[in-house]
mmCIF file of C-alpha atoms in Angstrom:
data_model
loop_
_atom_site.group_PDB
_atom_site.id
_atom_site.type_symbol
_atom_site.label_atom_id
_atom_site.label_comp_id
_atom_site.label_asym_id
_atom_site.label_seq_id
_atom_site.Cartn_x
_atom_site.Cartn_y
_atom_site.Cartn_z
ATOM 1 C CA MET Y 1 -24.978 -39.071 -74.592
ATOM 2 C CA THR Y 2 -24.867 -37.344 -77.961
ATOM 3 C CA VAL Y 3 -24.365 -33.658 -77.788
ATOM 4 C CA LEU Y 4 -24.982 -31.692 -80.728
ATOM 5 C CA HIS Y 5 -23.085 -28.565 -81.301
ATOM 6 C CA LEU Y 6 -25.178 -25.848 -83.033
ATOM 7 C CA ALA Y 7 -23.410 -23.336 -85.072
ATOM 8 C CA ASP Y 8 -24.192 -20.187 -82.805
ATOM 9 C CA GLU Y 9 -26.569 -19.025 -80.263
ATOM 10 C CA GLY Y 10 -28.994 -17.760 -82.978
ATOM 11 C CA GLU Y 11 -29.464 -21.334 -84.294
ATOM 12 C CA ALA Y 12 -29.956 -22.577 -80.788
ATOM 13 C CA ALA Y 13 -32.624 -19.875 -80.081
ATOM 14 C CA ASP Y 14 -34.358 -20.798 -83.215
ATOM 15 C CA LEU Y 15 -34.437 -24.364 -82.586
ATOM 16 C CA ALA Y 16 -35.876 -23.746 -79.064
ATOM 17 C CA ALA Y 17 -38.550 -21.216 -80.684
ATOM 18 C CA PHE Y 18 -39.467 -23.985 -83.231
ATOM 19 C CA LEU Y 19 -39.850 -26.925 -80.623
ATOM 20 C CA SER Y 20 -41.722 -24.412 -78.318
ATOM 21 C CA ARG Y 21 -44.254 -23.943 -80.981
ATOM 22 C CA LEU Y 22 -44.772 -27.542 -81.739
ATOM 23 C CA LEU Y 23 -45.391 -28.203 -78.260
ATOM 24 C CA HIS Y 24 -48.137 -25.384 -78.235
ATOM 25 C CA TYR Y 25 -49.997 -27.474 -80.424
ATOM 26 C CA ASP Y 26 -49.190 -30.956 -79.037
ATOM 27 C CA ARG Y 27 -47.858 -31.336 -75.464
ATOM 28 C CA GLY Y 28 -46.695 -34.857 -76.503
ATOM 29 C CA ALA Y 29 -45.028 -34.020 -79.714
ATOM 30 C CA ALA Y 30 -42.240 -36.023 -81.089
ATOM 31 C CA VAL Y 31 -39.634 -34.838 -83.604
ATOM 32 C CA ARG Y 32 -37.473 -36.849 -86.027
ATOM 33 C CA LEU Y 33 -34.018 -35.873 -86.215
ATOM 34 C CA GLN Y 34 -31.602 -36.462 -89.069
ATOM 35 C CA ALA Y 35 -28.018 -35.160 -88.823
ATOM 36 C CA ALA Y 36 -25.245 -35.588 -91.562
ATOM 37 C CA GLY Y 37 -22.271 -33.360 -92.204
ATOM 38 C CA THR Y 38 -23.097 -29.898 -90.822
ATOM 39 C CA ALA Y 39 -26.799 -29.915 -91.285
ATOM 40 C CA LEU Y 40 -29.519 -31.248 -88.660
ATOM 41 C CA ALA Y 41 -33.045 -31.569 -90.114
ATOM 42 C CA VAL Y 42 -35.746 -31.564 -87.532
ATOM 43 C CA PHE Y 43 -39.133 -32.937 -88.746
ATOM 44 C CA GLY Y 44 -42.732 -32.160 -86.841
ATOM 45 C CA ARG Y 45 -46.259 -32.532 -87.302
ATOM 46 C CA PRO Y 46 -48.661 -30.109 -85.591
ATOM 47 C CA PRO Y 47 -51.767 -32.014 -85.458
ATOM 48 C CA SER Y 48 -54.010 -28.681 -86.028
ATOM 49 C CA PHE Y 49 -52.347 -28.064 -89.498
ATOM 50 C CA GLU Y 50 -51.980 -31.727 -90.976
ATOM 51 C CA VAL Y 51 -48.717 -30.711 -92.437
ATOM 52 C CA LEU Y 52 -45.155 -31.705 -92.078
ATOM 53 C CA ALA Y 53 -42.787 -28.938 -90.663
ATOM 54 C CA ILE Y 54 -39.204 -29.057 -91.385
ATOM 55 C CA ARG Y 55 -36.417 -27.019 -89.558
ATOM 56 C CA ALA Y 56 -32.923 -26.973 -90.724
ATOM 57 C CA VAL Y 57 -30.465 -26.250 -88.183
ATOM 58 C CA ARG Y 58 -26.594 -25.368 -88.742
ATOM 59 C CA LEU Y 59 -24.005 -27.373 -86.903
ATOM 60 C CA ALA Y 60 -20.859 -25.946 -86.018
ATOM 61 C CA LYS Y 61 -18.961 -28.933 -86.910
ATOM 62 C CA PRO Y 62 -19.631 -32.290 -89.192
ATOM 63 C CA TYR Y 63 -21.965 -34.570 -87.019
ATOM 64 C CA GLU Y 64 -19.379 -36.887 -85.094
ATOM 65 C CA ASN Y 65 -16.424 -35.186 -86.566
ATOM 66 C CA GLY Y 66 -17.220 -36.278 -90.116
ATOM 67 C CA LEU Y 67 -16.939 -39.838 -89.503
ATOM 68 C CA ASP Y 68 -19.196 -41.969 -91.778
ATOM 69 C CA VAL Y 69 -22.031 -41.876 -89.018
ATOM 70 C CA THR Y 70 -25.228 -40.200 -89.328
ATOM 71 C CA LEU Y 71 -27.922 -39.484 -86.755
ATOM 72 C CA ASP Y 72 -31.474 -40.659 -87.595
ATOM 73 C CA VAL Y 73 -33.666 -40.743 -84.443
ATOM 74 C CA THR Y 74 -37.244 -39.958 -83.306
ATOM 75 C CA VAL Y 75 -37.347 -38.147 -79.896
ATOM 76 C CA SER Y 76 -39.504 -36.349 -77.510
ATOM 77 C CA ALA Y 77 -39.842 -32.568 -78.590
ATOM 78 C CA GLY Y 78 -40.111 -31.566 -74.868
ATOM 79 C CA GLU Y 79 -37.057 -33.394 -73.925
ATOM 80 C CA LEU Y 80 -34.968 -32.039 -76.737
ATOM 81 C CA LEU Y 81 -36.272 -28.454 -75.988
ATOM 82 C CA GLU Y 82 -35.380 -28.916 -72.198
ATOM 83 C CA SER Y 83 -31.871 -29.896 -73.456
ATOM 84 C CA VAL Y 84 -31.118 -26.894 -75.648
ATOM 85 C CA ASP Y 85 -28.500 -24.605 -74.019
ATOM 86 C CA GLU Y 86 -28.724 -21.425 -76.056
ATOM 87 C CA SER Y 87 -25.611 -19.659 -74.423
ATOM 88 C CA ALA Y 88 -23.651 -22.642 -75.198
ATOM 89 C CA ALA Y 89 -25.198 -23.445 -78.650
ATOM 90 C CA THR Y 90 -25.652 -27.062 -77.855
ATOM 91 C CA ALA Y 91 -28.608 -29.485 -77.498
ATOM 92 C CA VAL Y 92 -28.455 -33.019 -76.295
ATOM 93 C CA VAL Y 93 -30.072 -35.864 -78.152
ATOM 94 C CA PRO Y 94 -32.731 -37.531 -75.658
ATOM 95 C CA GLU Y 95 -33.395 -41.312 -75.542
ATOM 96 C CA ALA Y 96 -35.439 -42.519 -78.573
ATOM 97 C CA VAL Y 97 -39.238 -42.987 -78.594
ATOM 98 C CA THR Y 98 -41.583 -44.817 -80.603
ATOM 99 C CA GLY Y 99 -42.196 -42.534 -83.441
ATOM 100 C CA PRO Y 100 -45.944 -41.614 -84.604
ATOM 101 C CA PRO Y 101 -46.835 -43.007 -88.047
ATOM 102 C CA TRP Y 102 -45.904 -39.678 -89.937
ATOM 103 C CA ALA Y 103 -42.419 -39.978 -88.718
ATOM 104 C CA GLY Y 104 -41.804 -43.119 -90.968
ATOM 105 C CA VAL Y 105 -43.044 -41.444 -94.161
ATOM 106 C CA LEU Y 106 -41.078 -38.476 -95.015
ATOM 107 C CA PRO Y 107 -40.436 -36.033 -98.130
ATOM 108 C CA PRO Y 108 -37.788 -37.092 -100.765
ATOM 109 C CA ARG Y 109 -34.365 -35.223 -100.185
ATOM 110 C CA GLY Y 110 -33.911 -34.228 -103.637
ATOM 111 C CA GLY Y 111 -35.692 -34.019 -107.141
ATOM 112 C CA TRP Y 112 -37.918 -31.102 -106.254
ATOM 113 C CA ARG Y 113 -38.987 -28.812 -108.935
ATOM 114 C CA PRO Y 114 -40.308 -25.162 -108.790
ATOM 115 C CA GLU Y 115 -43.846 -24.291 -109.184
ATOM 116 C CA PRO Y 116 -45.287 -20.979 -110.406
ATOM 117 C CA GLY Y 117 -47.982 -18.839 -108.809
ATOM 118 C CA LEU Y 118 -46.955 -18.516 -105.306
ATOM 119 C CA PRO Y 119 -47.883 -15.029 -104.333
ATOM 120 C CA GLU Y 120 -45.640 -12.580 -102.539
ATOM 121 C CA PRO Y 121 -45.039 -12.915 -98.729
ATOM 122 C CA ASP Y 122 -47.389 -9.972 -97.815
ATOM 123 C CA ALA Y 123 -50.157 -11.379 -99.813
ATOM 124 C CA LEU Y 124 -49.877 -14.674 -98.057
ATOM 125 C CA ARG Y 125 -49.873 -13.265 -94.821
ATOM 126 C CA ALA Y 126 -53.092 -11.296 -95.594
ATOM 127 C CA LEU Y 127 -54.561 -14.464 -97.035
ATOM 128 C CA VAL Y 128 -53.986 -16.126 -93.623
ATOM 129 C CA GLY Y 129 -55.539 -13.107 -91.906
ATOM 130 C CA ALA Y 130 -58.553 -13.180 -94.090
ATOM 131 C CA ALA Y 131 -59.052 -16.787 -93.337
ATOM 132 C CA VAL Y 132 -58.654 -16.488 -89.536
ATOM 133 C CA GLY Y 133 -61.157 -13.544 -89.649
ATOM 134 C CA GLU Y 134 -63.645 -15.417 -91.670
ATOM 135 C CA PHE Y 135 -63.520 -18.587 -89.228
ATOM 136 C CA ARG Y 136 -63.866 -16.207 -86.396
ATOM 137 C CA SER Y 137 -66.813 -14.531 -87.795
ATOM 138 C CA ARG Y 138 -68.638 -17.530 -88.880
ATOM 139 C CA THR Y 139 -68.100 -19.427 -85.617
ATOM 140 C CA GLU Y 140 -69.350 -16.506 -83.551
ATOM 141 C CA GLU Y 141 -72.506 -16.166 -85.749
ATOM 142 C CA LEU Y 142 -73.609 -19.794 -84.847
ATOM 143 C CA ALA Y 143 -76.258 -20.261 -82.309
ATOM 144 C CA ASP Y 144 -75.154 -21.724 -78.957
ATOM 145 C CA GLU Y 145 -76.724 -25.225 -79.885
ATOM 146 C CA LEU Y 146 -74.825 -25.370 -83.158
ATOM 147 C CA ARG Y 147 -71.446 -24.310 -81.814
ATOM 148 C CA THR Y 148 -70.471 -27.965 -81.557
ATOM 149 C CA ARG Y 149 -66.737 -29.364 -82.110
ATOM 150 C CA VAL Y 150 -68.149 -31.195 -85.133
ATOM 151 C CA GLU Y 151 -69.294 -27.963 -86.820
ATOM 152 C CA LEU Y 152 -66.338 -25.876 -85.846
ATOM 153 C CA ASP Y 153 -64.266 -28.515 -87.358
ATOM 154 C CA ARG Y 154 -66.431 -28.550 -90.523
ATOM 155 C CA ILE Y 155 -65.973 -24.696 -90.894
ATOM 156 C CA GLY Y 156 -62.326 -25.082 -90.294
ATOM 157 C CA ARG Y 157 -61.702 -27.820 -93.008
ATOM 158 C CA GLU Y 158 -63.727 -25.947 -95.296
ATOM 159 C CA ILE Y 159 -61.562 -22.741 -94.958
ATOM 160 C CA TRP Y 160 -58.265 -24.181 -94.517
ATOM 161 C CA SER Y 161 -58.370 -26.694 -97.390
ATOM 162 C CA ARG Y 162 -58.967 -23.972 -99.871
ATOM 163 C CA THR Y 163 -55.963 -23.558 -102.292
ATOM 164 C CA VAL Y 164 -53.777 -20.482 -102.882
ATOM 165 C CA GLY Y 165 -54.693 -19.476 -106.187
ATOM 166 C CA ASP Y 166 -53.978 -22.192 -108.742
ATOM 167 C CA THR Y 167 -51.032 -23.703 -106.963
ATOM 168 C CA GLY Y 168 -52.843 -26.625 -105.218
ATOM 169 C CA LEU Y 169 -51.013 -25.544 -101.789
ATOM 170 C CA PRO Y 170 -53.813 -25.488 -99.170
ATOM 171 C CA VAL Y 171 -54.158 -22.397 -97.103
ATOM 172 C CA ARG Y 172 -53.662 -24.459 -93.993
ATOM 173 C CA ALA Y 173 -49.822 -25.045 -95.227
ATOM 174 C CA VAL Y 174 -49.380 -21.103 -95.322
ATOM 175 C CA HIS Y 175 -50.858 -20.693 -92.174
ATOM 176 C CA ALA Y 176 -48.726 -23.282 -90.462
ATOM 177 C CA ALA Y 177 -45.607 -21.554 -91.866
ATOM 178 C CA GLN Y 178 -46.720 -18.324 -90.128
ATOM 179 C CA SER Y 179 -47.692 -19.925 -86.879
ATOM 180 C CA LEU Y 180 -44.473 -21.791 -86.758
ATOM 181 C CA GLY Y 181 -42.325 -18.765 -87.459
ATOM 182 C CA PHE Y 182 -41.221 -19.621 -90.998
ATOM 183 C CA LEU Y 183 -43.012 -16.882 -92.625
ATOM 184 C CA ARG Y 184 -41.603 -13.783 -90.947
ATOM 185 C CA PRO Y 185 -42.135 -10.148 -91.983
ATOM 186 C CA SER Y 186 -38.368 -9.955 -93.171
ATOM 187 C CA ALA Y 187 -38.839 -12.739 -95.846
ATOM 188 C CA SER Y 188 -38.960 -11.263 -99.491
ATOM 189 C CA ALA Y 189 -40.547 -12.736 -102.509
ATOM 190 C CA GLY Y 190 -37.233 -14.014 -103.473
ATOM 191 C CA ASP Y 191 -36.938 -15.911 -100.403
ATOM 192 C CA LEU Y 192 -39.953 -18.058 -100.808
ATOM 193 C CA ALA Y 193 -40.573 -20.963 -103.034
ATOM 194 C CA LEU Y 194 -43.117 -23.388 -104.079
ATOM 195 C CA LEU Y 195 -41.636 -26.870 -105.013
ATOM 196 C CA SER Y 196 -43.287 -30.152 -106.109
ATOM 197 C CA LEU Y 197 -42.356 -33.789 -106.297
ATOM 198 C CA GLY Y 198 -44.806 -36.626 -107.105
ATOM 199 C CA GLY Y 199 -47.704 -36.287 -104.548
ATOM 200 C CA TRP Y 200 -45.767 -33.695 -102.257
ATOM 201 C CA LEU Y 201 -45.849 -29.775 -102.230
ATOM 202 C CA ARG Y 202 -43.394 -27.731 -100.240
ATOM 203 C CA LEU Y 203 -43.457 -24.305 -99.391
ATOM 204 C CA ARG Y 204 -39.737 -23.360 -98.710
ATOM 205 C CA THR Y 205 -38.737 -20.334 -96.705
ATOM 206 C CA PRO Y 206 -35.226 -19.326 -95.314
ATOM 207 C CA TYR Y 207 -36.355 -20.492 -91.857
ATOM 208 C CA GLY Y 208 -38.010 -23.616 -92.521
ATOM 209 C CA SER Y 209 -40.345 -25.582 -95.161
ATOM 210 C CA ILE Y 210 -43.992 -27.100 -95.012
ATOM 211 C CA ALA Y 211 -44.648 -29.947 -96.766
ATOM 212 C CA VAL Y 212 -48.023 -31.567 -97.524
ATOM 213 C CA ARG Y 213 -49.289 -34.459 -99.407
ATOM 214 C CA ARG Y 214 -51.230 -33.704 -102.784
ATOM 215 C CA THR Y 215 -52.827 -37.106 -102.786
ATOM 216 C CA GLY Y 216 -53.995 -39.464 -99.702
ATOM 217 C CA ARG Y 217 -52.104 -42.424 -101.294
ATOM 218 C CA LEU Y 218 -48.592 -43.404 -100.855
ATOM 219 C CA GLY Y 219 -46.596 -43.821 -104.151
ATOM 220 C CA MET Y 220 -43.533 -45.695 -104.778
ATOM 221 C CA LEU Y 221 -42.180 -42.676 -106.500
ATOM 222 C CA ASP Y 222 -42.783 -39.887 -104.113
ATOM 223 C CA VAL Y 223 -42.015 -40.926 -100.653
ATOM 224 C CA SER Y 224 -38.964 -41.648 -98.628
ATOM 225 C CA VAL Y 225 -39.650 -44.559 -96.149
ATOM 226 C CA ARG Y 226 -36.694 -44.709 -93.477
#
């Protein structure tokens, strides 16, 4: 049994909150864990948003006491959540599961460069609010016989695929950041960054990152298959 010793109760609570939000969108959610040194990265993919969410968690001590050992495993998000002990600031790594396809292709670890044009946090939250309001009003205006899943999905894709200004970042990525607790009211303009590398865009906040592919193809230079 592998026990992760988190930095403090706050880290444990944030990890539990992130896992709970993932499970809200997918009861069978899996997460990929990668730990090295005093950092644990938790990767998840909420299906409603079609993005990759990354939550960084601080560990109280180097993984496996600093030995030349790393953790890289895909597990059940639900089982991991059940193992989180906030008062003790620990979590038990569950048994590995067969990971979904996304878990095999992660964004690169380094080499990201900043991209200009990202609005301030208040403007991003307002953008998401306007998109949610538009979706609600457009779907409510549909006649009963036209309010089908296909039509709702079409309207959703149209709205959430729009980009944030000229950045190329889809609005759904910002919506995901807000829904998963990454775009908090306390975040200031200096806390947020838009980064790019190859076919990836990444919205980074102090509480986690949202990564999304800019293209539908896997390139040799912009993916990390592990």
